[in-house]
mmCIF file of C-alpha atoms in Angstrom:
data_model
loop_
_atom_site.group_PDB
_atom_site.id
_atom_site.type_symbol
_atom_site.label_atom_id
_atom_site.label_comp_id
_atom_site.label_asym_id
_atom_site.label_seq_id
_atom_site.Cartn_x
_atom_site.Cartn_y
_atom_site.Cartn_z
ATOM 1 C CA MET A 1048 16.008 -10.622 11.906
ATOM 2 C CA ARG A 1049 15.321 -11.572 15.527
ATOM 3 C CA ARG A 1050 14.148 -8.067 16.389
ATOM 4 C CA ARG A 1051 11.861 -8.060 13.369
ATOM 5 C CA ARG A 1052 10.284 -11.323 14.478
ATOM 6 C CA VAL A 1053 9.769 -9.931 17.971
ATOM 7 C CA ALA A 1054 8.068 -6.862 16.475
ATOM 8 C CA GLU A 1055 5.784 -9.074 14.370
ATOM 9 C CA TYR A 1056 4.837 -11.148 17.423
ATOM 10 C CA ALA A 1057 4.137 -7.965 19.403
ATOM 11 C CA LEU A 1058 1.903 -6.608 16.644
ATOM 12 C CA ALA A 1059 0.096 -9.942 16.357
ATOM 13 C CA ALA A 1060 -0.486 -9.878 20.116
ATOM 14 C CA ALA A 1061 -1.768 -6.293 19.915
ATOM 15 C CA THR A 1062 -4.158 -7.321 17.132
ATOM 16 C CA LEU A 1063 -5.417 -10.204 19.286
ATOM 17 C CA VAL A 1064 -6.006 -7.786 22.167
ATOM 18 C CA GLN A 1065 -8.051 -5.617 19.814
ATOM 19 C CA VAL A 1066 -10.133 -8.620 18.806
ATOM 20 C CA VAL A 1067 -10.868 -9.422 22.455
ATOM 21 C CA VAL A 1068 -11.784 -5.823 23.303
ATOM 22 C CA PHE A 1069 -13.998 -5.277 20.276
ATOM 23 C CA SER A 1070 -15.713 -8.644 20.695
ATOM 24 C CA VAL A 1071 -17.007 -7.269 23.994
ATOM 25 C CA ALA A 1072 -17.552 -3.640 22.995
ATOM 26 C CA ALA A 1073 -18.971 -4.141 19.497
ATOM 27 C CA PRO A 1074 -21.858 -6.588 18.950
ATOM 28 C CA GLY A 1075 -21.400 -8.604 15.777
ATOM 29 C CA PHE A 1076 -17.646 -8.090 15.645
ATOM 30 C CA LEU A 1077 -16.924 -11.799 16.132
ATOM 31 C CA SER A 1078 -18.716 -13.141 13.080
ATOM 32 C CA VAL A 1079 -17.642 -14.686 9.810
ATOM 33 C CA ALA A 1080 -19.418 -11.956 7.866
ATOM 34 C CA ASN A 1081 -17.519 -9.249 9.717
ATOM 35 C CA ALA A 1082 -14.216 -11.069 9.262
ATOM 36 C CA VAL A 1083 -14.889 -11.078 5.512
ATOM 37 C CA ASN A 1084 -15.749 -7.376 5.699
ATOM 38 C CA ILE A 1085 -12.438 -6.628 7.417
ATOM 39 C CA ALA A 1086 -10.500 -8.635 4.831
ATOM 40 C CA LEU A 1087 -12.317 -6.879 1.989
ATOM 41 C CA SER A 1088 -11.750 -3.447 3.552
ATOM 42 C CA ILE A 1089 -7.977 -3.940 3.732
ATOM 43 C CA ALA A 1090 -7.517 -5.630 0.344
ATOM 44 C CA ILE A 1091 -6.775 -2.491 -1.687
ATOM 45 C CA ILE A 1092 -4.581 -1.017 1.052
ATOM 46 C CA GLY A 1093 -2.715 -4.327 1.266
ATOM 47 C CA ILE A 1094 -2.012 -4.340 -2.475
ATOM 48 C CA LEU A 1095 -0.689 -0.793 -2.382
ATOM 49 C CA ALA A 1096 1.286 -1.470 0.805
ATOM 50 C CA VAL A 1097 3.505 -4.016 -0.937
ATOM 51 C CA GLY A 1098 4.956 -1.429 -3.291
ATOM 52 C CA MET A 1099 5.099 1.166 -0.525
ATOM 53 C CA THR A 1100 7.077 -1.229 1.657
ATOM 54 C CA ALA A 1101 9.734 -1.573 -1.036
ATOM 55 C CA ILE A 1102 9.892 2.196 -1.500
ATOM 56 C CA ILE A 1103 10.210 2.938 2.213
ATOM 57 C CA LEU A 1104 12.863 0.213 2.491
ATOM 58 C CA THR A 1105 14.948 2.279 0.059
ATOM 59 C CA GLY A 1106 14.452 5.339 2.249
ATOM 60 C CA GLY A 1107 11.898 6.904 -0.095
ATOM 61 C CA ILE A 1108 8.185 7.704 0.022
ATOM 62 C CA ASP A 1109 5.300 7.860 -2.454
ATOM 63 C CA LEU A 1110 2.405 10.207 -1.777
ATOM 64 C CA SER A 1111 0.748 9.694 -5.162
ATOM 65 C CA VAL A 1112 -0.662 6.144 -4.913
ATOM 66 C CA GLY A 1113 -4.239 7.212 -4.136
ATOM 67 C CA SER A 1114 -4.408 9.557 -7.118
ATOM 68 C CA VAL A 1115 -2.705 7.049 -9.421
ATOM 69 C CA LEU A 1116 -5.227 4.437 -8.310
ATOM 70 C CA ALA A 1117 -8.062 6.748 -9.370
ATOM 71 C CA LEU A 1118 -6.453 7.580 -12.718
ATOM 72 C CA ALA A 1119 -5.831 3.911 -13.523
ATOM 73 C CA GLY A 1120 -9.365 2.926 -12.521
ATOM 74 C CA VAL A 1121 -10.949 5.666 -14.614
ATOM 75 C CA SER A 1122 -8.740 4.872 -17.617
ATOM 76 C CA ALA A 1123 -9.616 1.178 -17.460
ATOM 77 C CA ALA A 1124 -13.326 1.948 -17.065
ATOM 78 C CA ILE A 1125 -13.328 4.258 -20.099
ATOM 79 C CA ALA A 1126 -11.631 1.560 -22.167
ATOM 80 C CA ALA A 1127 -14.112 -1.081 -21.016
ATOM 81 C CA ALA A 1128 -17.056 1.220 -21.732
ATOM 82 C CA HIS A 1129 -15.805 1.598 -25.312
ATOM 83 C CA GLY A 1130 -15.698 -2.157 -25.888
ATOM 84 C CA VAL A 1131 -11.973 -2.751 -25.465
ATOM 85 C CA PRO A 1132 -11.234 -6.469 -24.765
ATOM 86 C CA ALA A 1133 -10.756 -7.456 -21.124
ATOM 87 C CA ILE A 1134 -7.043 -8.283 -21.357
ATOM 88 C CA LEU A 1135 -6.316 -4.903 -22.932
ATOM 89 C CA VAL A 1136 -8.343 -3.145 -20.244
ATOM 90 C CA VAL A 1137 -6.210 -4.804 -17.583
ATOM 91 C CA LEU A 1138 -3.039 -3.837 -19.425
ATOM 92 C CA ILE A 1139 -4.268 -0.243 -19.707
ATOM 93 C CA GLY A 1140 -4.885 -0.036 -15.969
ATOM 94 C CA LEU A 1141 -1.495 -1.537 -15.127
ATOM 95 C CA GLY A 1142 0.222 0.516 -17.835
ATOM 96 C CA VAL A 1143 -1.189 3.828 -16.627
ATOM 97 C CA GLY A 1144 -0.009 3.045 -13.113
ATOM 98 C CA ALA A 1145 3.415 1.930 -14.307
ATOM 99 C CA ALA A 1146 3.760 5.077 -16.438
ATOM 100 C CA THR A 1147 3.290 7.296 -13.400
ATOM 101 C CA GLY A 1148 5.865 5.177 -11.605
ATOM 102 C CA VAL A 1149 8.290 5.683 -14.490
ATOM 103 C CA VAL A 1150 7.858 9.443 -14.156
ATOM 104 C CA ASN A 1151 8.338 9.333 -10.387
ATOM 105 C CA GLY A 1152 11.341 7.051 -10.691
ATOM 106 C CA THR A 1153 12.976 9.194 -13.377
ATOM 107 C CA LEU A 1154 12.491 12.380 -11.387
ATOM 108 C CA ILE A 1155 13.836 10.843 -8.196
ATOM 109 C CA ALA A 1156 16.610 8.596 -9.488
ATOM 110 C CA TYR A 1157 18.000 10.552 -12.409
ATOM 111 C CA LEU A 1158 16.939 14.168 -11.847
ATOM 112 C CA ARG A 1159 17.470 13.962 -8.068
ATOM 113 C CA VAL A 1160 14.131 15.464 -7.153
ATOM 114 C CA PRO A 1161 13.343 14.609 -3.500
ATOM 115 C CA PRO A 1162 10.769 11.754 -3.303
ATOM 116 C CA PHE A 1163 8.398 13.854 -1.208
ATOM 117 C CA VAL A 1164 8.326 16.641 -3.809
ATOM 118 C CA ALA A 1165 8.172 14.391 -6.883
ATOM 119 C CA THR A 1166 5.358 12.217 -5.605
ATOM 120 C CA LEU A 1167 3.444 15.164 -4.141
ATOM 121 C CA ALA A 1168 3.482 16.697 -7.623
ATOM 122 C CA MET A 1169 2.303 13.392 -9.107
ATOM 123 C CA LEU A 1170 -0.491 13.277 -6.534
ATOM 124 C CA THR A 1171 -1.980 16.485 -7.910
ATOM 125 C CA VAL A 1172 -1.211 15.741 -11.577
ATOM 126 C CA ALA A 1173 -2.724 12.241 -11.516
ATOM 127 C CA ARG A 1174 -5.831 13.438 -9.703
ATOM 128 C CA GLY A 1175 -6.255 16.257 -12.199
ATOM 129 C CA LEU A 1176 -5.847 13.863 -15.122
ATOM 130 C CA ALA A 1177 -8.418 11.507 -13.587
ATOM 131 C CA PHE A 1178 -10.981 14.318 -13.572
ATOM 132 C CA ILE A 1179 -10.025 15.499 -17.061
ATOM 133 C CA VAL A 1180 -10.284 12.125 -18.819
ATOM 134 C CA SER A 1181 -13.531 11.295 -17.002
ATOM 135 C CA GLU A 1182 -14.929 14.821 -17.487
ATOM 136 C CA GLY A 1183 -15.493 14.975 -13.747
ATOM 137 C CA ARG A 1184 -18.014 12.122 -13.598
ATOM 138 C CA SER A 1185 -18.063 8.472 -12.700
ATOM 139 C CA ILE A 1186 -17.698 6.098 -15.647
ATOM 140 C CA GLY A 1187 -20.520 3.553 -15.460
ATOM 141 C CA GLY A 1188 -22.417 1.369 -17.897
ATOM 142 C CA LEU A 1189 -19.600 -1.172 -17.920
ATOM 143 C CA PRO A 1190 -19.813 -4.760 -19.235
ATOM 144 C CA ASP A 1191 -20.566 -7.542 -16.767
ATOM 145 C CA TRP A 1192 -17.075 -9.014 -16.962
ATOM 146 C CA PHE A 1193 -15.587 -5.794 -15.585
ATOM 147 C CA GLY A 1194 -16.908 -6.638 -12.119
ATOM 148 C CA ALA A 1195 -15.232 -10.058 -11.970
ATOM 149 C CA LEU A 1196 -12.013 -8.888 -10.333
ATOM 150 C CA GLY A 1197 -13.793 -6.985 -7.587
ATOM 151 C CA ARG A 1198 -16.933 -8.996 -6.913
ATOM 152 C CA THR A 1199 -16.162 -12.651 -7.555
ATOM 153 C CA VAL A 1200 -16.119 -14.894 -4.488
ATOM 154 C CA VAL A 1201 -13.995 -18.054 -4.507
ATOM 155 C CA PHE A 1202 -14.676 -20.576 -1.708
ATOM 156 C CA GLY A 1203 -16.131 -17.771 0.382
ATOM 157 C CA ILE A 1204 -13.145 -15.464 -0.157
ATOM 158 C CA PRO A 1205 -13.663 -12.247 -2.171
ATOM 159 C CA ALA A 1206 -11.432 -11.904 -5.224
ATOM 160 C CA PRO A 1207 -9.794 -8.654 -3.986
ATOM 161 C CA VAL A 1208 -8.549 -10.530 -0.924
ATOM 162 C CA LEU A 1209 -7.090 -13.267 -3.115
ATOM 163 C CA VAL A 1210 -5.370 -10.631 -5.237
ATOM 164 C CA MET A 1211 -3.902 -9.051 -2.091
ATOM 165 C CA ILE A 1212 -2.617 -12.424 -0.887
ATOM 166 C CA ALA A 1213 -1.029 -13.144 -4.260
ATOM 167 C CA VAL A 1214 0.623 -9.711 -4.443
ATOM 168 C CA MET A 1215 1.944 -9.992 -0.898
ATOM 169 C CA ALA A 1216 3.308 -13.475 -1.561
ATOM 170 C CA ALA A 1217 5.061 -12.240 -4.699
ATOM 171 C CA GLY A 1218 6.410 -9.179 -2.892
ATOM 172 C CA SER A 1219 7.717 -11.285 -0.025
ATOM 173 C CA PHE A 1220 9.458 -13.611 -2.470
ATOM 174 C CA VAL A 1221 11.118 -10.723 -4.295
ATOM 175 C CA LEU A 1222 12.358 -9.048 -1.124
ATOM 176 C CA SER A 1223 13.552 -12.188 0.643
ATOM 177 C CA ARG A 1224 14.734 -14.434 -2.187
ATOM 178 C CA MET A 1225 15.783 -12.348 -5.168
ATOM 179 C CA VAL A 1226 18.827 -10.210 -5.855
ATOM 180 C CA LEU A 1227 16.560 -7.203 -6.394
ATOM 181 C CA GLY A 1228 15.292 -7.571 -2.838
ATOM 182 C CA ARG A 1229 18.806 -7.696 -1.381
ATOM 183 C CA HIS A 1230 19.719 -4.594 -3.343
ATOM 184 C CA ILE A 1231 16.635 -2.777 -2.040
ATOM 185 C CA TYR A 1232 17.639 -3.528 1.552
ATOM 186 C CA ALA A 1233 21.232 -2.521 0.837
ATOM 187 C CA LEU A 1234 20.144 0.772 -0.703
ATOM 188 C CA GLY A 1235 18.004 1.660 2.284
ATOM 189 C CA GLY A 1236 20.556 0.483 4.826
ATOM 190 C CA ASN A 1237 23.481 2.480 3.445
ATOM 191 C CA ALA A 1238 23.247 3.988 -0.032
ATOM 192 C CA GLU A 1239 26.936 4.916 -0.189
ATOM 193 C CA ALA A 1240 28.064 1.422 0.807
ATOM 194 C CA ALA A 1241 25.634 -0.081 -1.719
ATOM 195 C CA TRP A 1242 27.096 2.124 -4.469
ATOM 196 C CA LEU A 1243 30.638 1.133 -3.508
ATOM 197 C CA ALA A 1244 29.545 -2.512 -3.687
ATOM 198 C CA GLY A 1245 28.607 -1.997 -7.331
ATOM 199 C CA ILE A 1246 24.834 -1.794 -6.929
ATOM 200 C CA ASN A 1247 23.078 0.333 -9.547
ATOM 201 C CA ILE A 1248 21.445 2.758 -7.117
ATOM 202 C CA LYS A 1249 19.602 4.756 -9.754
ATOM 203 C CA GLY A 1250 18.372 1.674 -11.560
ATOM 204 C CA ILE A 1251 17.045 0.045 -8.375
ATOM 205 C CA THR A 1252 15.269 3.246 -7.369
ATOM 206 C CA TRP A 1253 13.688 3.557 -10.829
ATOM 207 C CA ILE A 1254 12.507 -0.064 -10.777
ATOM 208 C CA VAL A 1255 10.984 0.232 -7.301
ATOM 209 C CA TYR A 1256 8.939 3.315 -8.169
ATOM 210 C CA THR A 1257 7.830 1.816 -11.478
ATOM 211 C CA LEU A 1258 6.656 -1.386 -9.804
ATOM 212 C CA ASN A 1259 4.897 0.633 -7.135
ATOM 213 C CA GLY A 1260 3.061 2.543 -9.858
ATOM 214 C CA ALA A 1261 1.999 -0.723 -11.492
ATOM 215 C CA LEU A 1262 0.634 -1.968 -8.148
ATOM 216 C CA ALA A 1263 -1.292 1.281 -7.749
ATOM 217 C CA GLY A 1264 -2.722 0.591 -11.203
ATOM 218 C CA LEU A 1265 -3.713 -2.907 -10.086
ATOM 219 C CA GLY A 1266 -5.357 -1.436 -7.001
ATOM 220 C CA GLY A 1267 -7.268 0.953 -9.237
ATOM 221 C CA LEU A 1268 -8.486 -1.921 -11.398
ATOM 222 C CA VAL A 1269 -9.664 -3.918 -8.387
ATOM 223 C CA LEU A 1270 -11.429 -0.955 -6.783
ATOM 224 C CA ALA A 1271 -13.130 0.128 -10.033
ATOM 225 C CA SER A 1272 -14.233 -3.470 -10.578
ATOM 226 C CA ARG A 1273 -15.616 -3.640 -7.060
ATOM 227 C CA LEU A 1274 -17.483 -0.336 -7.447
ATOM 228 C CA GLY A 1275 -18.635 -1.170 -10.957
ATOM 229 C CA ALA A 1276 -17.436 2.237 -12.144
ATOM 230 C CA GLY A 1277 -14.367 4.377 -12.636
ATOM 231 C CA VAL A 1278 -14.545 7.114 -9.993
ATOM 232 C CA PRO A 1279 -12.188 10.110 -10.362
ATOM 233 C CA ASN A 1280 -12.259 10.950 -6.646
ATOM 234 C CA ALA A 1281 -11.568 7.366 -5.542
ATOM 235 C CA GLY A 1282 -8.590 6.684 -3.326
ATOM 236 C CA ILE A 1283 -8.515 10.044 -1.554
ATOM 237 C CA GLN A 1284 -6.122 9.804 1.425
ATOM 238 C CA TYR A 1285 -5.285 6.181 0.557
ATOM 239 C CA GLU A 1286 -1.623 7.160 0.560
ATOM 240 C CA LEU A 1287 -1.905 8.015 4.266
ATOM 241 C CA ASP A 1288 -3.581 4.701 5.086
ATOM 242 C CA VAL A 1289 -0.973 2.782 3.109
ATOM 243 C CA ILE A 1290 1.974 4.547 4.736
ATOM 244 C CA ALA A 1291 0.339 4.013 8.130
ATOM 245 C CA ALA A 1292 0.004 0.268 7.491
ATOM 246 C CA VAL A 1293 3.651 -0.018 6.454
ATOM 247 C CA VAL A 1294 4.963 2.057 9.355
ATOM 248 C CA VAL A 1295 2.772 0.395 11.975
ATOM 249 C CA GLY A 1296 4.003 -2.916 10.573
ATOM 250 C CA GLY A 1297 7.517 -1.938 11.605
ATOM 251 C CA THR A 1298 9.145 -0.875 8.342
ATOM 252 C CA SER A 1299 11.598 1.866 9.208
ATOM 253 C CA LEU A 1300 11.047 5.258 7.592
ATOM 254 C CA SER A 1301 14.830 5.560 7.527
ATOM 255 C CA GLY A 1302 14.996 2.557 5.191
ATOM 256 C CA GLY A 1303 16.730 -0.797 5.280
ATOM 257 C CA ARG A 1304 14.501 -2.575 7.788
ATOM 258 C CA GLY A 1305 11.084 -4.185 7.342
ATOM 259 C CA SER A 1306 9.263 -6.981 5.523
ATOM 260 C CA ILE A 1307 6.047 -7.800 3.714
ATOM 261 C CA GLY A 1308 5.024 -10.037 6.620
ATOM 262 C CA SER A 1309 5.290 -7.073 8.980
ATOM 263 C CA THR A 1310 3.311 -4.939 6.552
ATOM 264 C CA LEU A 1311 0.570 -7.563 6.450
ATOM 265 C CA TRP A 1312 0.283 -7.443 10.231
ATOM 266 C CA GLY A 1313 0.221 -3.642 10.126
ATOM 267 C CA THR A 1314 -2.544 -3.719 7.527
ATOM 268 C CA VAL A 1315 -4.599 -6.193 9.555
ATOM 269 C CA PHE A 1316 -4.048 -4.210 12.758
ATOM 270 C CA ILE A 1317 -5.369 -0.996 11.211
ATOM 271 C CA GLY A 1318 -8.246 -2.845 9.515
ATOM 272 C CA VAL A 1319 -9.351 -4.412 12.798
ATOM 273 C CA LEU A 1320 -8.989 -1.085 14.604
ATOM 274 C CA THR A 1321 -11.077 0.809 12.061
ATOM 275 C CA ASN A 1322 -13.748 -1.871 11.839
ATOM 276 C CA GLY A 1323 -14.020 -2.290 15.598
ATOM 277 C CA LEU A 1324 -14.292 1.443 16.227
ATOM 278 C CA ASN A 1325 -16.993 1.711 13.555
ATOM 279 C CA LEU A 1326 -19.037 -1.119 15.067
ATOM 280 C CA ALA A 1327 -18.600 0.411 18.523
ATOM 281 C CA ASN A 1328 -20.072 3.661 17.142
ATOM 282 C CA VAL A 1329 -16.976 5.689 17.964
ATOM 283 C CA ASP A 1330 -16.993 9.175 16.463
ATOM 284 C CA PRO A 1331 -15.139 9.203 13.095
ATOM 285 C CA TYR A 1332 -13.001 12.121 14.227
ATOM 286 C CA VAL A 1333 -11.966 10.188 17.324
ATOM 287 C CA GLN A 1334 -11.045 7.291 15.024
ATOM 288 C CA LYS A 1335 -8.668 9.566 13.122
ATOM 289 C CA ILE A 1336 -7.085 10.638 16.396
ATOM 290 C CA ALA A 1337 -6.650 7.001 17.419
ATOM 291 C CA LEU A 1338 -4.972 6.148 14.121
ATOM 292 C CA GLY A 1339 -2.670 9.159 14.444
ATOM 293 C CA VAL A 1340 -1.651 8.090 17.939
ATOM 294 C CA VAL A 1341 -0.897 4.568 16.696
ATOM 295 C CA ILE A 1342 1.309 5.950 13.908
ATOM 296 C CA VAL A 1343 3.249 8.187 16.307
ATOM 297 C CA ILE A 1344 3.809 5.271 18.685
ATOM 298 C CA ALA A 1345 5.062 3.124 15.797
ATOM 299 C CA VAL A 1346 7.513 5.817 14.653
ATOM 300 C CA ILE A 1347 8.799 6.355 18.195
ATOM 301 C CA ALA A 1348 9.294 2.604 18.614
ATOM 302 C CA ASP A 1349 11.239 2.538 15.337
ATOM 303 C CA GLN A 1350 13.496 5.381 16.435
ATOM 304 C CA VAL A 1351 14.150 3.800 19.830
ATOM 305 C CA GLY A 1352 14.971 0.472 18.208
ATOM 306 C CA ARG A 1353 17.345 2.106 15.727
ATOM 307 C CA ARG A 1354 19.186 3.986 18.479
ATOM 308 C CA ARG A 1355 19.601 0.823 20.510
ATOM 309 C CA ALA A 1356 20.949 -0.974 17.451
ATOM 310 C CA GLU A 1357 23.457 1.802 16.827
ATOM 311 C CA THR A 1358 24.715 1.775 20.425
ATOM 312 C CA ALA A 1359 24.813 -2.012 20.759
#
């Protein structure tokens, strides 16, 4: 716990350093409008990162969230375009996401397919389905209410940001206060010990992937609402951004260590980095290199910390 707090403080300090540097290097960085832009840019990633944090805590991975997001968004948009009531449209988006999570969870927990392979397959299947159901085109002509979730502003805060905050608060409560959260940490810390303690390893794994799929569906709803259309090629490479946010936040790829608070800091750090580099007119390819370097540093720090813990 103490080490996790230290890591969070270090990441917060690094984010503050970024703010200072970019406030000098990038005109307009220190403005309320840009702060809102940063928050809006990380909202979808933040929503997806909650589910990804839980999955990585179990020692797993999910490469399909970007494709599932697109499939859920397109499915919801098609339903809305055909006059389906708003509540049912939301349930369709969440249900499509959850269904992909059920498939991933079943493959991984009960058929023992490695998470990397199962979710990589879902990445391609979900993307293909998104193009098939949309016939390869964006789904527009949607009713006005469809844009509420993505475009409404409440007291100056965009609705997607409020959704992210709510999802992160709920995720933090589950992981820190509920039995499910303790079982997730136990599974990632030592699966054999968790099984000997009577924890339903397969059931926990299935639940985590299903919930992650539902959150990907929610992300798809929010993004489609924000765009005002269901876009089949939306969310490309989102899975990499989400994993980066979780890993930079300090969640161990080996499982068993991390928190939603750390993931939030990781998400903010990457959002500030990307925004600042854009405003400073840094070449996009150089930005990708910078993000890759940050990820490698985060993984190395995790490995060093784990080794020290094992030898202590």
